């Protein structure tokens, strides 16, 4: 650990969704995140991190076993050149370094990454990436999340990542499907989902079937929780199964339940969750699971897209605005009843 995990901050007042709201600070990062605004206190984080890694390698290295380090510190990512050069000078060999940069930080570091790849190969070192978030391709949703990236920047970064991973697979490790998303929020509209589906299908670094059930989690003190309270979208209870997007990191951490502003989207989110469980969950033998399996088989025969059943649900809802629940949606998709 060589500083704050993320240095991204913007003025609260610069975001139209939060302008005029009373928040804990005049600045904010991603509105759903609790990363503090504390500055890095180390004068030279690169040298400090390199010394720590070198010491660990001397004490713990085993022949033929690659050592793995998780690197935390936004400034360290900006000092990638110096950090890796210092590692090479220190004689560090056979190690992998995991970073969690933002999309814009990857784009800003492209030249440095390309410069470092031969050095990594020469010293049997590697970079691994995890936790990089797109969050949402809809401009409105992304603004509420205060993510600070655009669809264009995501696709630009994805192209660089795919090309670099193909050319340097041993040194640049960014597995397909690694980009994370928050597809559903209390404010999501069908148009927001349509924008996301079109962009997800363009981006192989997103595991399409893995994000269709992803939703926002609200926690105390986050700016986006205050926005949901302001808009009357906090619910009394969740009414659903336990869900953790990876944001619950403590036993005493409680999610604040919320509701959808648009009931049709609630039905689509439920469909997305059922499809996710079909693809990745344990085998089930209940009527709902069987109905989802039939839907997947039917729609997948018509389209090669992994999002075919989900897209069909989206289109059905757009064509039938009176549908408000998943059972109604599945009924129309089966063709057993018509709604207008």
XYZ file of C-alpha atoms in Angstrom:
340
model
C 0.000 0.000 0.000
C 1.593 3.222 -1.161
C -1.254 5.702 -0.935
C -4.925 6.161 -1.710
C -6.427 3.468 -3.920
C -8.039 6.055 -6.194
C -7.264 9.715 -6.775
C -10.292 10.551 -8.917
C -12.255 13.507 -7.537
C -14.593 16.087 -9.021
C -16.470 19.056 -7.601
C -19.907 18.009 -6.411
C -21.362 21.160 -7.934
C -20.026 20.291 -11.374
C -22.432 17.343 -11.634
C -25.976 18.509 -12.470
C -27.553 15.613 -10.560
C -25.821 16.621 -7.319
C -25.653 20.394 -7.701
C -27.198 22.091 -4.687
C -27.182 18.965 -2.516
C -25.601 18.939 0.937
C -22.773 16.392 0.958
C -19.953 15.551 3.343
C -17.358 17.151 1.087
C -17.190 19.663 -1.744
C -15.563 16.974 -3.877
C -16.511 13.419 -4.708
C -15.180 10.382 -6.507
C -17.536 7.840 -8.013
C -20.823 8.542 -6.222
C -21.242 4.929 -5.076
C -17.712 4.602 -3.715
C -16.287 5.365 -0.268
C -12.682 5.946 -1.322
C -11.363 8.791 0.880
C -9.807 11.918 -0.561
C -6.656 11.548 1.558
C -3.493 12.508 -0.271
C -0.436 10.296 -0.719
C 2.065 11.014 2.033
C 5.085 9.226 0.571
C 7.626 11.362 -1.257
C 8.567 8.587 -3.649
C 5.981 5.847 -3.749
C 7.725 4.030 -6.603
C 11.001 3.654 -4.705
C 9.181 2.678 -1.499
C 7.083 0.022 -3.247
C 10.101 -1.367 -5.104
C 12.031 -1.735 -1.842
C 9.119 -3.564 -0.209
C 8.719 -5.927 -3.166
C 12.454 -6.613 -3.371
C 12.581 -7.419 0.355
C 9.594 -9.772 0.065
C 11.196 -11.550 -2.883
C 14.442 -12.058 -0.985
C 12.601 -13.514 1.998
C 9.805 -15.491 0.375
C 10.772 -16.402 -3.183
C 10.749 -20.077 -4.135
C 12.426 -21.492 -7.239
C 10.076 -21.742 -10.183
C 7.145 -20.070 -8.370
C 5.903 -16.695 -9.586
C 5.311 -14.274 -6.756
C 2.188 -12.117 -6.863
C 1.711 -8.651 -5.409
C -1.381 -6.473 -5.183
C -0.339 -2.860 -5.644
C -2.534 -0.178 -4.044
C -1.832 3.476 -4.741
C -3.051 5.775 -7.505
C 0.242 7.644 -7.619
C 2.171 4.408 -8.055
C 0.258 3.677 -11.262
C 1.344 7.081 -12.577
C 4.940 6.124 -11.709
C 4.842 2.789 -13.528
C 8.058 3.504 -15.461
C 10.050 4.329 -12.341
C 8.582 1.480 -10.300
C 9.376 -1.233 -12.840
C 12.827 0.188 -13.602
C 13.649 0.165 -9.893
C 12.451 -3.431 -9.607
C 14.738 -4.472 -12.451
C 17.693 -2.673 -10.865
C 16.932 -4.426 -7.581
C 17.100 -7.814 -9.258
C 13.417 -8.708 -8.857
C 12.501 -11.547 -11.210
C 9.523 -13.836 -11.693
C 6.754 -11.682 -10.198
C 3.286 -10.443 -11.124
C 1.907 -7.045 -10.061
C -1.838 -6.478 -9.902
C -3.230 -2.989 -10.424
C -6.787 -1.631 -10.434
C -6.640 1.426 -12.717
C -9.584 3.355 -14.069
C -10.361 3.398 -17.798
C -8.982 6.915 -18.172
C -5.851 5.966 -16.231
C -5.199 3.076 -18.622
C -5.533 5.419 -21.585
C -3.216 7.966 -19.994
C -0.603 5.270 -19.292
C -0.568 3.667 -22.751
C 2.850 5.019 -23.718
C 4.378 4.010 -20.376
C 2.909 0.515 -20.615
C 4.282 0.010 -24.115
C 7.722 1.244 -23.007
C 7.754 -1.157 -20.052
C 6.717 -4.347 -21.833
C 10.224 -5.318 -23.078
C 11.605 -4.708 -19.578
C 8.897 -6.911 -18.117
C 9.657 -9.698 -20.572
C 13.398 -9.474 -19.972
C 12.932 -9.832 -16.212
C 10.047 -12.337 -16.220
C 7.686 -9.794 -14.699
C 4.019 -9.208 -15.493
C 1.167 -6.748 -14.978
C -2.309 -8.032 -14.118
C -5.413 -5.858 -14.087
C -8.611 -6.315 -12.087
C -11.611 -4.326 -10.939
C -11.614 -1.790 -13.764
C -15.148 -0.485 -14.067
C -17.164 0.717 -17.007
C -20.172 0.913 -14.714
C -22.648 2.176 -17.301
C -22.673 3.235 -20.961
C -25.743 5.453 -20.619
C -24.623 9.099 -20.309
C -27.307 9.880 -17.713
C -26.595 6.815 -15.607
C -22.853 7.378 -15.814
C -23.358 10.980 -14.694
C -25.334 9.836 -11.658
C -22.552 7.374 -10.856
C -20.076 10.243 -11.426
C -17.798 7.782 -13.183
C -16.115 10.304 -15.439
C -15.635 8.061 -18.481
C -17.487 7.834 -21.776
C -18.524 4.968 -24.028
C -15.937 6.139 -26.569
C -13.138 6.042 -23.997
C -14.172 2.543 -22.875
C -14.011 1.183 -26.415
C -10.709 2.971 -27.032
C -9.213 1.441 -23.899
C -10.663 -1.980 -24.734
C -9.025 -1.908 -28.173
C -5.652 -1.060 -26.614
C -6.052 -3.760 -23.972
C -7.022 -6.434 -26.496
C -4.133 -5.583 -28.834
C -1.559 -5.426 -26.035
C -2.786 -8.649 -24.423
C -2.498 -10.429 -27.768
C 1.029 -9.167 -28.421
C 2.361 -9.585 -24.879
C 0.200 -12.282 -23.214
C 2.815 -13.190 -20.645
C 3.465 -9.615 -19.529
C 0.090 -7.852 -19.953
C -2.657 -9.880 -18.291
C -6.143 -8.511 -18.701
C -8.517 -11.488 -18.982
C -11.542 -11.200 -21.252
C -14.655 -10.410 -19.273
C -12.765 -8.414 -16.649
C -14.515 -5.049 -17.064
C -17.196 -4.581 -14.433
C -20.566 -2.862 -14.735
C -23.501 -1.548 -12.747
C -26.341 -2.091 -15.207
C -29.354 -1.266 -13.040
C -29.915 1.682 -10.700
C -33.109 3.133 -9.190
C -33.371 5.556 -12.129
C -32.701 3.159 -15.037
C -34.979 3.443 -18.079
C -35.489 0.987 -20.919
C -33.552 3.387 -23.142
C -30.622 3.282 -20.719
C -30.617 -0.520 -20.949
C -30.825 -0.416 -24.750
C -27.741 1.824 -24.888
C -25.903 -0.555 -22.601
C -26.852 -3.699 -24.523
C -25.586 -2.224 -27.783
C -22.258 -1.250 -26.216
C -21.824 -4.481 -24.253
C -22.154 -6.471 -27.465
C -19.316 -4.386 -28.956
C -16.923 -4.973 -26.052
C -15.424 -8.475 -25.617
C -13.783 -7.435 -22.337
C -17.227 -7.425 -20.716
C -18.723 -10.773 -19.764
C -22.154 -10.071 -21.244
C -24.015 -12.836 -19.435
C -22.322 -11.829 -16.199
C -23.492 -8.216 -16.077
C -27.160 -8.487 -17.072
C -28.172 -8.980 -13.452
C -25.782 -6.428 -11.954
C -27.296 -3.610 -9.931
C -26.311 -0.708 -7.747
C -25.831 -1.220 -4.026
C -26.521 1.737 -1.743
C -24.660 2.302 1.518
C -24.807 4.937 4.198
C -22.953 8.165 3.493
C -22.496 7.704 -0.257
C -23.510 10.571 -2.511
C -25.697 8.375 -4.685
C -27.578 7.208 -1.580
C -28.363 10.841 -0.797
C -29.624 11.270 -4.358
C -31.897 8.237 -4.045
C -33.258 9.625 -0.772
C -33.874 12.989 -2.431
C -35.767 11.335 -5.298
C -37.868 9.146 -2.982
C -36.408 5.863 -4.218
C -35.354 4.320 -0.889
C -37.443 1.235 -0.056
C -38.489 -0.170 3.325
C -37.097 -3.604 2.510
C -35.295 -5.294 -0.363
C -37.736 -8.180 -0.711
C -35.118 -10.233 -2.544
C -32.296 -12.687 -2.022
C -28.925 -11.629 -0.662
C -26.848 -9.860 -3.295
C -23.265 -8.699 -3.186
C -21.609 -7.031 -6.150
C -18.318 -7.086 -4.279
C -19.060 -3.881 -2.377
C -19.935 -5.574 0.919
C -16.529 -6.006 2.514
C -17.367 -6.091 6.236
C -19.649 -8.267 8.338
C -21.447 -5.247 9.795
C -21.972 -3.507 6.441
C -25.653 -3.223 5.534
C -27.087 -2.414 2.128
C -29.829 0.210 1.973
C -32.767 -1.143 -0.092
C -34.134 0.864 -3.003
C -36.900 0.655 -5.571
C -37.084 1.280 -9.301
C -38.664 4.485 -10.549
C -39.910 2.511 -13.563
C -41.680 -0.835 -12.831
C -40.941 -2.180 -16.317
C -37.244 -1.933 -15.586
C -37.753 -3.824 -12.328
C -39.180 -6.705 -14.383
C -36.213 -6.564 -16.759
C -33.735 -6.553 -13.876
C -35.455 -9.621 -12.440
C -35.199 -11.295 -15.836
C -31.500 -10.422 -15.973
C -30.966 -11.928 -12.547
C -32.816 -15.120 -13.512
C -30.720 -15.415 -16.671
C -27.544 -14.884 -14.644
C -28.552 -17.680 -12.272
C -29.317 -19.910 -15.264
C -25.840 -19.353 -16.704
C -23.762 -19.296 -13.515
C -25.875 -20.494 -10.590
C -26.484 -23.947 -9.189
C -28.813 -26.262 -11.079
C -32.470 -25.678 -10.195
C -35.594 -27.699 -10.894
C -38.360 -25.214 -10.034
C -40.942 -23.974 -12.591
C -39.301 -20.559 -12.979
C -35.916 -22.127 -13.735
C -37.486 -24.418 -16.334
C -39.235 -21.471 -17.963
C -35.971 -19.520 -18.133
C -34.179 -22.542 -19.627
C -36.842 -22.793 -22.337
C -36.511 -19.069 -23.061
C -32.732 -19.348 -23.386
C -32.999 -22.338 -25.731
C -35.619 -20.631 -27.873
C -33.897 -17.265 -28.224
C -30.379 -18.664 -28.544
C -31.539 -20.689 -31.552
C -32.527 -17.434 -33.243
C -29.437 -15.362 -32.449
C -25.781 -16.123 -31.619
C -25.590 -13.166 -29.207
C -25.156 -14.169 -25.545
C -27.620 -11.368 -24.800
C -30.356 -12.697 -27.097
C -32.868 -13.700 -24.359
C -32.233 -10.485 -22.423
C -32.532 -8.338 -25.533
C -35.819 -10.061 -26.388
C -37.097 -9.176 -22.936
C -36.087 -5.550 -23.443
C -37.824 -5.404 -26.832
C -40.952 -7.060 -25.445
C -41.219 -4.500 -22.661
C -40.749 -1.631 -25.117
C -43.568 -3.031 -27.277
C -45.873 -3.740 -24.314
C -45.763 -0.773 -21.909
C -48.443 -2.259 -19.619
C -46.182 -5.131 -18.553
C -44.953 -4.486 -15.022
C -43.864 -7.881 -13.637
C -41.617 -10.748 -14.662
C -44.461 -13.304 -14.855
C -46.301 -10.997 -17.243
C -43.154 -10.501 -19.291
C -42.449 -14.224 -19.540
C -46.074 -14.849 -20.475
C -45.921 -12.465 -23.419
C -42.523 -13.823 -24.454
C -44.040 -17.301 -24.561
C -46.724 -15.922 -26.795
C -49.520 -17.173 -24.489
C -51.049 -13.760 -24.002
C -50.850 -10.363 -25.626
C -50.528 -7.020 -23.940
C -50.632 -3.671 -25.654
